[in-house]
C-alpha cells in the first residue's frame, strides 16, 4: 500500500489566491458588465526591458549554431551571471562573496520552499506574522509542525508584526532554530533598520540558529540606511542565507530567474554538535535535484546588470513606486490607516471599523470592483488588514484609487 505524506493533510484550505479567484469568478458571473481592477496578486505588468530582450535574442541565436550551442549547464548557474551578481549586488555594499557561494535558480519561491530540506525535521521554526505563505507551508509539508488549531500551527513560533509594534518583530522568548525574515516585507511593505536586523543576527549567533532572509523586494528600497542585504550586518555570514529574485526587480515572473547566497561560513549542526557547512549541503541538494536555469534565461538576467539594463529597470521600479505613492496617498486622503508603500511595492492597510479582512475584500469587490488580498491569507496577525499591490498599470492604479474615493462607503 502506497502511503501519502500525511503532513499535506494539515495544510489549510485552498491556497489564498485560489479562494480569491473563486470569489472574483462568482462576482463576475453575477455582474458580467463590471470592469474589475486587480491589485491583489503580486505579479508585475511592465514588460521585460529592451536590454534583457536583446540578450535573450542573441542567446537564442547562439543555441542554433553548433559552435555556440549549450547543453546541460552548471546546476549552480553560469559564472558570467554569478560574477555580475557579486559585483553589482554585494560588492558596493561592502559584502565580499565567492563564486561558489551564489546559486542561480528558477525562483525564490522554489528556493525558500526547498531550503528547509537541508535542515533537521525537529528544528523549531519561527516566522514573522503576517508573511509570504511559502515558508510556513513548506515546513508543514516537511512535518516540522503539529496540527492547525485556533488559527495557528502547533510547533511554529509566530512573531506578530502589527501597527502596535511598528511591524518590528520581537525576539522569540523560546529558543528557535530556523528564522524566516522577509524584508522589505510581503505583505506589509515594511522594513527593519540595521540596528533591528543586528538584533536578529546576534540572536542567531547566540542560539546557533539560522536566518533565512528573503530579500525579493530589496530593489524597491528608497530610503537610505535600510539594509538591502543581511550580509551588511556584521556576523551575518555565519548565520544567514539570503534569497534574491529577478522576478519583481526586472520583470522575470514569467521568465524565471533568481539566486540564493549560502556563504561557506554558515554552519548548522548534527545531533552531537558537529558543525557542517550549509553551502556544501545546498550544493549537493541542487546538483542532485535541479538542472540549472536555461542558458538563454541567464543571459537575459545578465543584461539586467549592463548600464542600459540598470537604467531601464530603475525606470520600471520608479513606475511601480509611483503607483505605490498614488495608492498610499489616495487611501490616506480618505482617512484610512496605511503602512508600507515607501520601500516596497505593497500597501498594507488597516480595514476600516475593524472589519474582518474577507468582509473588506467583498466590500471592495462589490462596491468598487477592485480585487485586493485579505490580510488573513498571510497569517493570523494579518486579521483586520488588507494588501494592495503597486504592480498594476498606472491607468488602473489611478482608476482604482478614484473608485475607492468615490464608491467605497466607509
Ligand atoms: N519571496 C517573496 C517574499 C515573494 O513575495 C515572492 C513572490 O511573490 C517570492 C519570494 C517568489 O519569487 P520568485 O518569483 O522568484 O519565485
mmCIF file with all atom_site columns, N, CA and C in Angstrom, residues 85 89-90 97 101-119 132 134-135 138-139 178-184 210-219 227-231 239-249 257-263 266 278 282 285-286 305:
data_model
loop_
_atom_site.group_PDB
_atom_site.id
_atom_site.type_symbol
_atom_site.label_atom_id
_atom_site.label_alt_id
_atom_site.label_comp_id
_atom_site.label_asym_id
_atom_site.label_entity_id
_atom_site.label_seq_id
_atom_site.pdbx_PDB_ins_code
_atom_site.Cartn_x
_atom_site.Cartn_y
_atom_site.Cartn_z
_atom_site.occupancy
_atom_site.B_iso_or_equiv
_atom_site.pdbx_formal_charge
_atom_site.auth_seq_id
_atom_site.auth_comp_id
_atom_site.auth_asym_id
_atom_site.auth_atom_id
_atom_site.pdbx_PDB_model_num
ATOM 1   N N  . UNK A 1 85  ? 26.367 39.307 -10.359 1.00 0.00 ? 85  UNK A N  1
ATOM 2   C CA . UNK A 1 85  ? 25.582 39.395 -9.115  1.00 0.00 ? 85  UNK A CA 1
ATOM 3   C C  . UNK A 1 85  ? 26.478 39.899 -7.985  1.00 0.00 ? 85  UNK A C  1
ATOM 4   N N  . UNK A 1 89  ? 25.479 43.524 -6.842  1.00 0.00 ? 89  UNK A N  1
ATOM 5   C CA . UNK A 1 89  ? 24.502 43.474 -5.746  1.00 0.00 ? 89  UNK A CA 1
ATOM 6   C C  . UNK A 1 89  ? 25.153 43.459 -4.364  1.00 0.00 ? 89  UNK A C  1
ATOM 7   N N  . UNK A 1 90  ? 26.411 43.041 -4.282  1.00 0.00 ? 90  UNK A N  1
ATOM 8   C CA . UNK A 1 90  ? 27.017 42.881 -2.950  1.00 0.00 ? 90  UNK A CA 1
ATOM 9   C C  . UNK A 1 90  ? 28.262 43.725 -2.723  1.00 0.00 ? 90  UNK A C  1
ATOM 10  N N  . UNK A 1 97  ? 31.820 38.139 -1.669  1.00 0.00 ? 97  UNK A N  1
ATOM 11  C CA . UNK A 1 97  ? 31.346 36.757 -1.824  1.00 0.00 ? 97  UNK A CA 1
ATOM 12  C C  . UNK A 1 97  ? 32.193 36.042 -2.854  1.00 0.00 ? 97  UNK A C  1
ATOM 13  N N  . UNK A 1 101 ? 29.489 30.701 -3.668  1.00 0.00 ? 101 UNK A N  1
ATOM 14  C CA . UNK A 1 101 ? 28.551 30.993 -2.583  1.00 0.00 ? 101 UNK A CA 1
ATOM 15  C C  . UNK A 1 101 ? 27.209 31.494 -3.130  1.00 0.00 ? 101 UNK A C  1
ATOM 16  N N  . UNK A 1 102 ? 27.133 31.638 -4.457  1.00 0.00 ? 102 UNK A N  1
ATOM 17  C CA . UNK A 1 102 ? 25.900 32.118 -5.091  1.00 0.00 ? 102 UNK A CA 1
ATOM 18  C C  . UNK A 1 102 ? 25.343 31.004 -5.976  1.00 0.00 ? 102 UNK A C  1
ATOM 19  N N  . UNK A 1 103 ? 24.078 30.693 -5.800  1.00 0.00 ? 103 UNK A N  1
ATOM 20  C CA . UNK A 1 103 ? 23.420 29.630 -6.564  1.00 0.00 ? 103 UNK A CA 1
ATOM 21  C C  . UNK A 1 103 ? 22.275 30.236 -7.370  1.00 0.00 ? 103 UNK A C  1
ATOM 22  N N  . UNK A 1 104 ? 22.417 30.214 -8.695  1.00 0.00 ? 104 UNK A N  1
ATOM 23  C CA . UNK A 1 104 ? 21.355 30.742 -9.559  1.00 0.00 ? 104 UNK A CA 1
ATOM 24  C C  . UNK A 1 104 ? 20.220 29.705 -9.606  1.00 0.00 ? 104 UNK A C  1
ATOM 25  N N  . UNK A 1 105 ? 18.995 30.192 -9.582  1.00 0.00 ? 105 UNK A N  1
ATOM 26  C CA . UNK A 1 105 ? 17.867 29.252 -9.596  1.00 0.00 ? 105 UNK A CA 1
ATOM 27  C C  . UNK A 1 105 ? 16.728 29.794 -10.433 1.00 0.00 ? 105 UNK A C  1
ATOM 28  N N  . UNK A 1 106 ? 15.665 28.994 -10.488 1.00 0.00 ? 106 UNK A N  1
ATOM 29  C CA . UNK A 1 106 ? 14.497 29.427 -11.275 1.00 0.00 ? 106 UNK A CA 1
ATOM 30  C C  . UNK A 1 106 ? 13.447 30.106 -10.409 1.00 0.00 ? 106 UNK A C  1
ATOM 31  N N  . UNK A 1 107 ? 13.795 30.481 -9.202  1.00 0.00 ? 107 UNK A N  1
ATOM 32  C CA . UNK A 1 107 ? 12.829 31.250 -8.416  1.00 0.00 ? 107 UNK A CA 1
ATOM 33  C C  . UNK A 1 107 ? 13.102 31.222 -6.934  1.00 0.00 ? 107 UNK A C  1
ATOM 34  N N  . UNK A 1 108 ? 12.788 32.325 -6.287  1.00 0.00 ? 108 UNK A N  1
ATOM 35  C CA . UNK A 1 108 ? 12.923 32.364 -4.832  1.00 0.00 ? 108 UNK A CA 1
ATOM 36  C C  . UNK A 1 108 ? 11.844 31.529 -4.176  1.00 0.00 ? 108 UNK A C  1
ATOM 37  N N  . UNK A 1 109 ? 10.706 31.382 -4.836  1.00 0.00 ? 109 UNK A N  1
ATOM 38  C CA . UNK A 1 109 ? 9.663  30.537 -4.251  1.00 0.00 ? 109 UNK A CA 1
ATOM 39  C C  . UNK A 1 109 ? 10.196 29.114 -4.093  1.00 0.00 ? 109 UNK A C  1
ATOM 40  N N  . UNK A 1 110 ? 10.835 28.621 -5.165  1.00 0.00 ? 110 UNK A N  1
ATOM 41  C CA . UNK A 1 110 ? 11.399 27.273 -5.108  1.00 0.00 ? 110 UNK A CA 1
ATOM 42  C C  . UNK A 1 110 ? 12.476 27.215 -4.028  1.00 0.00 ? 110 UNK A C  1
ATOM 43  N N  . UNK A 1 111 ? 13.350 28.202 -4.018  1.00 0.00 ? 111 UNK A N  1
ATOM 44  C CA . UNK A 1 111 ? 14.474 28.167 -3.079  1.00 0.00 ? 111 UNK A CA 1
ATOM 45  C C  . UNK A 1 111 ? 14.014 28.261 -1.620  1.00 0.00 ? 111 UNK A C  1
ATOM 46  N N  . UNK A 1 112 ? 13.107 29.194 -1.334  1.00 0.00 ? 112 UNK A N  1
ATOM 47  C CA . UNK A 1 112 ? 12.671 29.287 0.069   1.00 0.00 ? 112 UNK A CA 1
ATOM 48  C C  . UNK A 1 112 ? 11.849 28.065 0.463   1.00 0.00 ? 112 UNK A C  1
ATOM 49  N N  . UNK A 1 113 ? 11.208 27.446 -0.517  1.00 0.00 ? 113 UNK A N  1
ATOM 50  C CA . UNK A 1 113 ? 10.462 26.213 -0.235  1.00 0.00 ? 113 UNK A CA 1
ATOM 51  C C  . UNK A 1 113 ? 11.384 25.015 -0.074  1.00 0.00 ? 113 UNK A C  1
ATOM 52  N N  . UNK A 1 114 ? 12.447 24.966 -0.866  1.00 0.00 ? 114 UNK A N  1
ATOM 53  C CA . UNK A 1 114 ? 13.329 23.794 -0.871  1.00 0.00 ? 114 UNK A CA 1
ATOM 54  C C  . UNK A 1 114 ? 14.394 23.817 0.221   1.00 0.00 ? 114 UNK A C  1
ATOM 55  N N  . UNK A 1 115 ? 14.757 25.016 0.651   1.00 0.00 ? 115 UNK A N  1
ATOM 56  C CA . UNK A 1 115 ? 15.921 25.132 1.555   1.00 0.00 ? 115 UNK A CA 1
ATOM 57  C C  . UNK A 1 115 ? 15.741 24.331 2.834   1.00 0.00 ? 115 UNK A C  1
ATOM 58  N N  . UNK A 1 116 ? 14.477 24.221 3.286   1.00 0.00 ? 116 UNK A N  1
ATOM 59  C CA . UNK A 1 116 ? 14.252 23.508 4.554   1.00 0.00 ? 116 UNK A CA 1
ATOM 60  C C  . UNK A 1 116 ? 14.658 22.029 4.483   1.00 0.00 ? 116 UNK A C  1
ATOM 61  N N  . UNK A 1 117 ? 14.803 21.487 3.270   1.00 0.00 ? 117 UNK A N  1
ATOM 62  C CA . UNK A 1 117 ? 15.216 20.084 3.118   1.00 0.00 ? 117 UNK A CA 1
ATOM 63  C C  . UNK A 1 117 ? 16.572 19.797 3.740   1.00 0.00 ? 117 UNK A C  1
ATOM 64  N N  . UNK A 1 118 ? 17.434 20.823 3.804   1.00 0.00 ? 118 UNK A N  1
ATOM 65  C CA . UNK A 1 118 ? 18.790 20.551 4.311   1.00 0.00 ? 118 UNK A CA 1
ATOM 66  C C  . UNK A 1 118 ? 18.854 20.716 5.837   1.00 0.00 ? 118 UNK A C  1
ATOM 67  N N  . UNK A 1 119 ? 17.698 20.955 6.464   1.00 0.00 ? 119 UNK A N  1
ATOM 68  C CA . UNK A 1 119 ? 17.657 21.106 7.923   1.00 0.00 ? 119 UNK A CA 1
ATOM 69  C C  . UNK A 1 119 ? 16.922 19.925 8.567   1.00 0.00 ? 119 UNK A C  1
ATOM 70  N N  . UNK A 1 132 ? 4.691  36.004 3.611   1.00 0.00 ? 132 UNK A N  1
ATOM 71  C CA . UNK A 1 132 ? 4.601  35.172 2.407   1.00 0.00 ? 132 UNK A CA 1
ATOM 72  C C  . UNK A 1 132 ? 4.384  33.703 2.843   1.00 0.00 ? 132 UNK A C  1
ATOM 73  N N  . UNK A 1 134 ? 4.753  30.710 1.761   1.00 0.00 ? 134 UNK A N  1
ATOM 74  C CA . UNK A 1 134 ? 5.552  29.540 1.359   1.00 0.00 ? 134 UNK A CA 1
ATOM 75  C C  . UNK A 1 134 ? 6.448  29.014 2.498   1.00 0.00 ? 134 UNK A C  1
ATOM 76  N N  . UNK A 1 135 ? 6.952  29.911 3.332   1.00 0.00 ? 135 UNK A N  1
ATOM 77  C CA . UNK A 1 135 ? 7.838  29.467 4.427   1.00 0.00 ? 135 UNK A CA 1
ATOM 78  C C  . UNK A 1 135 ? 7.095  28.480 5.330   1.00 0.00 ? 135 UNK A C  1
ATOM 79  N N  . UNK A 1 138 ? 5.818  25.088 3.400   1.00 0.00 ? 138 UNK A N  1
ATOM 80  C CA . UNK A 1 138 ? 6.864  24.116 3.071   1.00 0.00 ? 138 UNK A CA 1
ATOM 81  C C  . UNK A 1 138 ? 7.337  23.388 4.334   1.00 0.00 ? 138 UNK A C  1
ATOM 82  N N  . UNK A 1 139 ? 7.263  24.060 5.476   1.00 0.00 ? 139 UNK A N  1
ATOM 83  C CA . UNK A 1 139 ? 7.630  23.396 6.731   1.00 0.00 ? 139 UNK A CA 1
ATOM 84  C C  . UNK A 1 139 ? 6.519  22.483 7.245   1.00 0.00 ? 139 UNK A C  1
ATOM 85  N N  . UNK A 1 178 ? 15.368 27.927 13.233  1.00 0.00 ? 178 UNK A N  1
ATOM 86  C CA . UNK A 1 178 ? 15.289 28.488 11.873  1.00 0.00 ? 178 UNK A CA 1
ATOM 87  C C  . UNK A 1 178 ? 14.361 29.694 11.923  1.00 0.00 ? 178 UNK A C  1
ATOM 88  N N  . UNK A 1 179 ? 14.843 30.818 11.410  1.00 0.00 ? 179 UNK A N  1
ATOM 89  C CA . UNK A 1 179 ? 14.056 32.052 11.481  1.00 0.00 ? 179 UNK A CA 1
ATOM 90  C C  . UNK A 1 179 ? 13.878 32.607 10.067  1.00 0.00 ? 179 UNK A C  1
ATOM 91  N N  . UNK A 1 180 ? 12.650 32.780 9.657   1.00 0.00 ? 180 UNK A N  1
ATOM 92  C CA . UNK A 1 180 ? 12.387 33.372 8.338   1.00 0.00 ? 180 UNK A CA 1
ATOM 93  C C  . UNK A 1 180 ? 12.133 34.866 8.499   1.00 0.00 ? 180 UNK A C  1
ATOM 94  N N  . UNK A 1 181 ? 12.938 35.667 7.816   1.00 0.00 ? 181 UNK A N  1
ATOM 95  C CA . UNK A 1 181 ? 12.705 37.110 7.781   1.00 0.00 ? 181 UNK A CA 1
ATOM 96  C C  . UNK A 1 181 ? 12.529 37.512 6.325   1.00 0.00 ? 181 UNK A C  1
ATOM 97  N N  . UNK A 1 182 ? 11.517 38.311 6.055   1.00 0.00 ? 182 UNK A N  1
ATOM 98  C CA . UNK A 1 182 ? 11.254 38.765 4.689   1.00 0.00 ? 182 UNK A CA 1
ATOM 99  C C  . UNK A 1 182 ? 11.272 40.289 4.725   1.00 0.00 ? 182 UNK A C  1
ATOM 100 N N  . UNK A 1 183 ? 12.325 40.880 4.136   1.00 0.00 ? 183 UNK A N  1
ATOM 101 C CA . UNK A 1 183 ? 12.490 42.337 4.228   1.00 0.00 ? 183 UNK A CA 1
ATOM 102 C C  . UNK A 1 183 ? 13.036 42.915 2.925   1.00 0.00 ? 183 UNK A C  1
ATOM 103 N N  . UNK A 1 184 ? 12.419 43.952 2.380   1.00 0.00 ? 184 UNK A N  1
ATOM 104 C CA . UNK A 1 184 ? 11.127 44.507 2.750   1.00 0.00 ? 184 UNK A CA 1
ATOM 105 C C  . UNK A 1 184 ? 10.063 43.411 2.723   1.00 0.00 ? 184 UNK A C  1
ATOM 106 N N  . UNK A 1 210 ? 19.675 29.694 12.388  1.00 0.00 ? 210 UNK A N  1
ATOM 107 C CA . UNK A 1 210 ? 19.930 30.173 11.028  1.00 0.00 ? 210 UNK A CA 1
ATOM 108 C C  . UNK A 1 210 ? 18.812 31.133 10.623  1.00 0.00 ? 210 UNK A C  1
ATOM 109 N N  . UNK A 1 211 ? 19.203 32.251 10.003  1.00 0.00 ? 211 UNK A N  1
ATOM 110 C CA . UNK A 1 211 ? 18.214 33.193 9.479   1.00 0.00 ? 211 UNK A CA 1
ATOM 111 C C  . UNK A 1 211 ? 18.074 32.956 7.981   1.00 0.00 ? 211 UNK A C  1
ATOM 112 N N  . UNK A 1 212 ? 16.843 32.727 7.547   1.00 0.00 ? 212 UNK A N  1
ATOM 113 C CA . UNK A 1 212 ? 16.556 32.571 6.127   1.00 0.00 ? 212 UNK A CA 1
ATOM 114 C C  . UNK A 1 212 ? 15.958 33.898 5.691   1.00 0.00 ? 212 UNK A C  1
ATOM 115 N N  . UNK A 1 213 ? 16.777 34.675 4.989   1.00 0.00 ? 213 UNK A N  1
ATOM 116 C CA . UNK A 1 213 ? 16.470 36.080 4.726   1.00 0.00 ? 213 UNK A CA 1
ATOM 117 C C  . UNK A 1 213 ? 15.993 36.263 3.289   1.00 0.00 ? 213 UNK A C  1
ATOM 118 N N  . UNK A 1 214 ? 14.736 36.566 3.134   1.00 0.00 ? 214 UNK A N  1
ATOM 119 C CA . UNK A 1 214 ? 14.156 36.732 1.799   1.00 0.00 ? 214 UNK A CA 1
ATOM 120 C C  . UNK A 1 214 ? 14.176 38.215 1.432   1.00 0.00 ? 214 UNK A C  1
ATOM 121 N N  . UNK A 1 215 ? 15.021 38.549 0.456   1.00 0.00 ? 215 UNK A N  1
ATOM 122 C CA . UNK A 1 215 ? 15.180 39.950 0.047   1.00 0.00 ? 215 UNK A CA 1
ATOM 123 C C  . UNK A 1 215 ? 14.637 40.161 -1.366  1.00 0.00 ? 215 UNK A C  1
ATOM 124 N N  . UNK A 1 216 ? 13.545 39.460 -1.682  1.00 0.00 ? 216 UNK A N  1
ATOM 125 C CA . UNK A 1 216 ? 12.973 39.542 -3.038  1.00 0.00 ? 216 UNK A CA 1
ATOM 126 C C  . UNK A 1 216 ? 12.623 40.978 -3.450  1.00 0.00 ? 216 UNK A C  1
ATOM 127 N N  . UNK A 1 217 ? 12.415 41.853 -2.458  1.00 0.00 ? 217 UNK A N  1
ATOM 128 C CA . UNK A 1 217 ? 11.984 43.229 -2.783  1.00 0.00 ? 217 UNK A CA 1
ATOM 129 C C  . UNK A 1 217 ? 13.038 44.281 -2.488  1.00 0.00 ? 217 UNK A C  1
ATOM 130 N N  . UNK A 1 218 ? 14.286 43.856 -2.312  1.00 0.00 ? 218 UNK A N  1
ATOM 131 C CA . UNK A 1 218 ? 15.313 44.837 -1.902  1.00 0.00 ? 218 UNK A CA 1
ATOM 132 C C  . UNK A 1 218 ? 15.472 45.980 -2.916  1.00 0.00 ? 218 UNK A C  1
ATOM 133 N N  . UNK A 1 219 ? 15.233 45.701 -4.195  1.00 0.00 ? 219 UNK A N  1
ATOM 134 C CA . UNK A 1 219 ? 15.439 46.736 -5.218  1.00 0.00 ? 219 UNK A CA 1
ATOM 135 C C  . UNK A 1 219 ? 14.453 47.897 -5.082  1.00 0.00 ? 219 UNK A C  1
ATOM 136 N N  . UNK A 1 227 ? 18.971 48.309 5.310   1.00 0.00 ? 227 UNK A N  1
ATOM 137 C CA . UNK A 1 227 ? 19.832 47.268 4.722   1.00 0.00 ? 227 UNK A CA 1
ATOM 138 C C  . UNK A 1 227 ? 19.170 46.583 3.522   1.00 0.00 ? 227 UNK A C  1
ATOM 139 N N  . UNK A 1 228 ? 19.946 46.408 2.459   1.00 0.00 ? 228 UNK A N  1
ATOM 140 C CA . UNK A 1 228 ? 19.445 45.688 1.285   1.00 0.00 ? 228 UNK A CA 1
ATOM 141 C C  . UNK A 1 228 ? 19.749 44.199 1.415   1.00 0.00 ? 228 UNK A C  1
ATOM 142 N N  . UNK A 1 229 ? 20.864 43.907 2.090   1.00 0.00 ? 229 UNK A N  1
ATOM 143 C CA . UNK A 1 229 ? 21.276 42.518 2.270   1.00 0.00 ? 229 UNK A CA 1
ATOM 144 C C  . UNK A 1 229 ? 21.536 42.289 3.752   1.00 0.00 ? 229 UNK A C  1
ATOM 145 N N  . UNK A 1 230 ? 21.223 41.091 4.227   1.00 0.00 ? 230 UNK A N  1
ATOM 146 C CA . UNK A 1 230 ? 21.518 40.799 5.642   1.00 0.00 ? 230 UNK A CA 1
ATOM 147 C C  . UNK A 1 230 ? 23.027 40.741 5.863   1.00 0.00 ? 230 UNK A C  1
ATOM 148 N N  . UNK A 1 231 ? 23.769 40.498 4.759   1.00 0.00 ? 231 UNK A N  1
ATOM 149 C CA . UNK A 1 231 ? 25.225 40.393 4.919   1.00 0.00 ? 231 UNK A CA 1
ATOM 150 C C  . UNK A 1 231 ? 25.888 41.747 5.155   1.00 0.00 ? 231 UNK A C  1
ATOM 151 N N  . UNK A 1 239 ? 25.577 33.074 9.941   1.00 0.00 ? 239 UNK A N  1
ATOM 152 C CA . UNK A 1 239 ? 24.263 32.581 10.396  1.00 0.00 ? 239 UNK A CA 1
ATOM 153 C C  . UNK A 1 239 ? 23.118 32.804 9.405   1.00 0.00 ? 239 UNK A C  1
ATOM 154 N N  . UNK A 1 240 ? 23.411 33.316 8.217   1.00 0.00 ? 240 UNK A N  1
ATOM 155 C CA . UNK A 1 240 ? 22.279 33.649 7.330   1.00 0.00 ? 240 UNK A CA 1
ATOM 156 C C  . UNK A 1 240 ? 22.442 33.130 5.912   1.00 0.00 ? 240 UNK A C  1
ATOM 157 N N  . UNK A 1 241 ? 21.300 32.863 5.316   1.00 0.00 ? 241 UNK A N  1
ATOM 158 C CA . UNK A 1 241 ? 21.190 32.522 3.894   1.00 0.00 ? 241 UNK A CA 1
ATOM 159 C C  . UNK A 1 241 ? 20.270 33.590 3.298   1.00 0.00 ? 241 UNK A C  1
ATOM 160 N N  . UNK A 1 242 ? 20.621 34.092 2.112   1.00 0.00 ? 242 UNK A N  1
ATOM 161 C CA . UNK A 1 242 ? 19.791 35.169 1.542   1.00 0.00 ? 242 UNK A CA 1
ATOM 162 C C  . UNK A 1 242 ? 19.227 34.770 0.181   1.00 0.00 ? 242 UNK A C  1
ATOM 163 N N  . UNK A 1 243 ? 17.972 35.136 -0.027  1.00 0.00 ? 243 UNK A N  1
ATOM 164 C CA . UNK A 1 243 ? 17.280 34.827 -1.274  1.00 0.00 ? 243 UNK A CA 1
ATOM 165 C C  . UNK A 1 243 ? 16.985 36.114 -2.029  1.00 0.00 ? 243 UNK A C  1
ATOM 166 N N  . UNK A 1 244 ? 17.307 36.110 -3.323  1.00 0.00 ? 244 UNK A N  1
ATOM 167 C CA . UNK A 1 244 ? 17.001 37.270 -4.167  1.00 0.00 ? 244 UNK A CA 1
ATOM 168 C C  . UNK A 1 244 ? 16.363 36.773 -5.460  1.00 0.00 ? 244 UNK A C  1
ATOM 169 N N  . UNK A 1 245 ? 15.621 37.658 -6.090  1.00 0.00 ? 245 UNK A N  1
ATOM 170 C CA . UNK A 1 245 ? 14.910 37.236 -7.294  1.00 0.00 ? 245 UNK A CA 1
ATOM 171 C C  . UNK A 1 245 ? 14.917 38.335 -8.356  1.00 0.00 ? 245 UNK A C  1
ATOM 172 N N  . UNK A 1 246 ? 14.948 37.922 -9.608  1.00 0.00 ? 246 UNK A N  1
ATOM 173 C CA . UNK A 1 246 ? 14.808 38.886 -10.708 1.00 0.00 ? 246 UNK A CA 1
ATOM 174 C C  . UNK A 1 246 ? 13.320 39.130 -11.021 1.00 0.00 ? 246 UNK A C  1
ATOM 175 N N  . UNK A 1 247 ? 12.443 38.401 -10.329 1.00 0.00 ? 247 UNK A N  1
ATOM 176 C CA . UNK A 1 247 ? 11.016 38.454 -10.665 1.00 0.00 ? 247 UNK A CA 1
ATOM 177 C C  . UNK A 1 247 ? 10.449 39.858 -10.613 1.00 0.00 ? 247 UNK A C  1
ATOM 178 N N  . UNK A 1 248 ? 10.567 40.492 -9.452  1.00 0.00 ? 248 UNK A N  1
ATOM 179 C CA . UNK A 1 248 ? 9.957  41.809 -9.280  1.00 0.00 ? 248 UNK A CA 1
ATOM 180 C C  . UNK A 1 248 ? 10.947 42.899 -9.689  1.00 0.00 ? 248 UNK A C  1
ATOM 181 N N  . UNK A 1 249 ? 12.228 42.645 -9.467  1.00 0.00 ? 249 UNK A N  1
ATOM 182 C CA . UNK A 1 249 ? 13.278 43.608 -9.792  1.00 0.00 ? 249 UNK A CA 1
ATOM 183 C C  . UNK A 1 249 ? 13.324 43.892 -11.284 1.00 0.00 ? 249 UNK A C  1
ATOM 184 N N  . UNK A 1 257 ? 14.072 33.613 -13.008 1.00 0.00 ? 257 UNK A N  1
ATOM 185 C CA . UNK A 1 257 ? 15.475 33.582 -12.594 1.00 0.00 ? 257 UNK A CA 1
ATOM 186 C C  . UNK A 1 257 ? 15.599 34.236 -11.217 1.00 0.00 ? 257 UNK A C  1
ATOM 187 N N  . UNK A 1 258 ? 16.410 33.637 -10.377 1.00 0.00 ? 258 UNK A N  1
ATOM 188 C CA . UNK A 1 258 ? 16.598 34.132 -9.013  1.00 0.00 ? 258 UNK A CA 1
ATOM 189 C C  . UNK A 1 258 ? 17.957 33.626 -8.546  1.00 0.00 ? 258 UNK A C  1
ATOM 190 N N  . UNK A 1 259 ? 18.322 33.952 -7.335  1.00 0.00 ? 259 UNK A N  1
ATOM 191 C CA . UNK A 1 259 ? 19.535 33.332 -6.782  1.00 0.00 ? 259 UNK A CA 1
ATOM 192 C C  . UNK A 1 259 ? 19.496 33.302 -5.269  1.00 0.00 ? 259 UNK A C  1
ATOM 193 N N  . UNK A 1 260 ? 20.290 32.390 -4.727  1.00 0.00 ? 260 UNK A N  1
ATOM 194 C CA . UNK A 1 260 ? 20.386 32.215 -3.281  1.00 0.00 ? 260 UNK A CA 1
ATOM 195 C C  . UNK A 1 260 ? 21.853 32.264 -2.884  1.00 0.00 ? 260 UNK A C  1
ATOM 196 N N  . UNK A 1 261 ? 22.130 33.016 -1.821  1.00 0.00 ? 261 UNK A N  1
ATOM 197 C CA . UNK A 1 261 ? 23.508 33.140 -1.335  1.00 0.00 ? 261 UNK A CA 1
ATOM 198 C C  . UNK A 1 261 ? 23.662 32.297 -0.071  1.00 0.00 ? 261 UNK A C  1
ATOM 199 N N  . UNK A 1 262 ? 24.547 31.320 -0.153  1.00 0.00 ? 262 UNK A N  1
ATOM 200 C CA . UNK A 1 262 ? 24.841 30.482 1.020   1.00 0.00 ? 262 UNK A CA 1
ATOM 201 C C  . UNK A 1 262 ? 26.337 30.607 1.299   1.00 0.00 ? 262 UNK A C  1
ATOM 202 N N  . UNK A 1 263 ? 26.721 31.498 2.203   1.00 0.00 ? 263 UNK A N  1
ATOM 203 C CA . UNK A 1 263 ? 28.156 31.653 2.493   1.00 0.00 ? 263 UNK A CA 1
ATOM 204 C C  . UNK A 1 263 ? 28.760 30.341 3.000   1.00 0.00 ? 263 UNK A C  1
ATOM 205 N N  . UNK A 1 266 ? 28.536 29.628 6.829   1.00 0.00 ? 266 UNK A N  1
ATOM 206 C CA . UNK A 1 266 ? 27.291 29.412 7.582   1.00 0.00 ? 266 UNK A CA 1
ATOM 207 C C  . UNK A 1 266 ? 27.140 27.914 7.897   1.00 0.00 ? 266 UNK A C  1
ATOM 208 N N  . UNK A 1 278 ? 26.501 24.596 5.375   1.00 0.00 ? 278 UNK A N  1
ATOM 209 C CA . UNK A 1 278 ? 25.226 24.532 4.644   1.00 0.00 ? 278 UNK A CA 1
ATOM 210 C C  . UNK A 1 278 ? 25.450 24.739 3.148   1.00 0.00 ? 278 UNK A C  1
ATOM 211 N N  . UNK A 1 282 ? 23.623 22.490 0.426   1.00 0.00 ? 282 UNK A N  1
ATOM 212 C CA . UNK A 1 282 ? 22.755 23.093 -0.601  1.00 0.00 ? 282 UNK A CA 1
ATOM 213 C C  . UNK A 1 282 ? 23.287 22.752 -1.988  1.00 0.00 ? 282 UNK A C  1
ATOM 214 N N  . UNK A 1 285 ? 22.224 19.306 -2.695  1.00 0.00 ? 285 UNK A N  1
ATOM 215 C CA . UNK A 1 285 ? 20.774 19.278 -2.960  1.00 0.00 ? 285 UNK A CA 1
ATOM 216 C C  . UNK A 1 285 ? 20.489 19.742 -4.391  1.00 0.00 ? 285 UNK A C  1
ATOM 217 N N  . UNK A 1 286 ? 21.099 20.850 -4.761  1.00 0.00 ? 286 UNK A N  1
ATOM 218 C CA . UNK A 1 286 ? 20.839 21.411 -6.082  1.00 0.00 ? 286 UNK A CA 1
ATOM 219 C C  . UNK A 1 286 ? 21.400 20.536 -7.200  1.00 0.00 ? 286 UNK A C  1
ATOM 220 N N  . UNK A 1 305 ? 22.335 43.743 -15.515 1.00 0.00 ? 305 UNK A N  1
ATOM 221 C CA . UNK A 1 305 ? 23.478 44.415 -14.889 1.00 0.00 ? 305 UNK A CA 1
ATOM 222 C C  . UNK A 1 305 ? 24.261 45.311 -15.856 1.00 0.00 ? 305 UNK A C  1
#
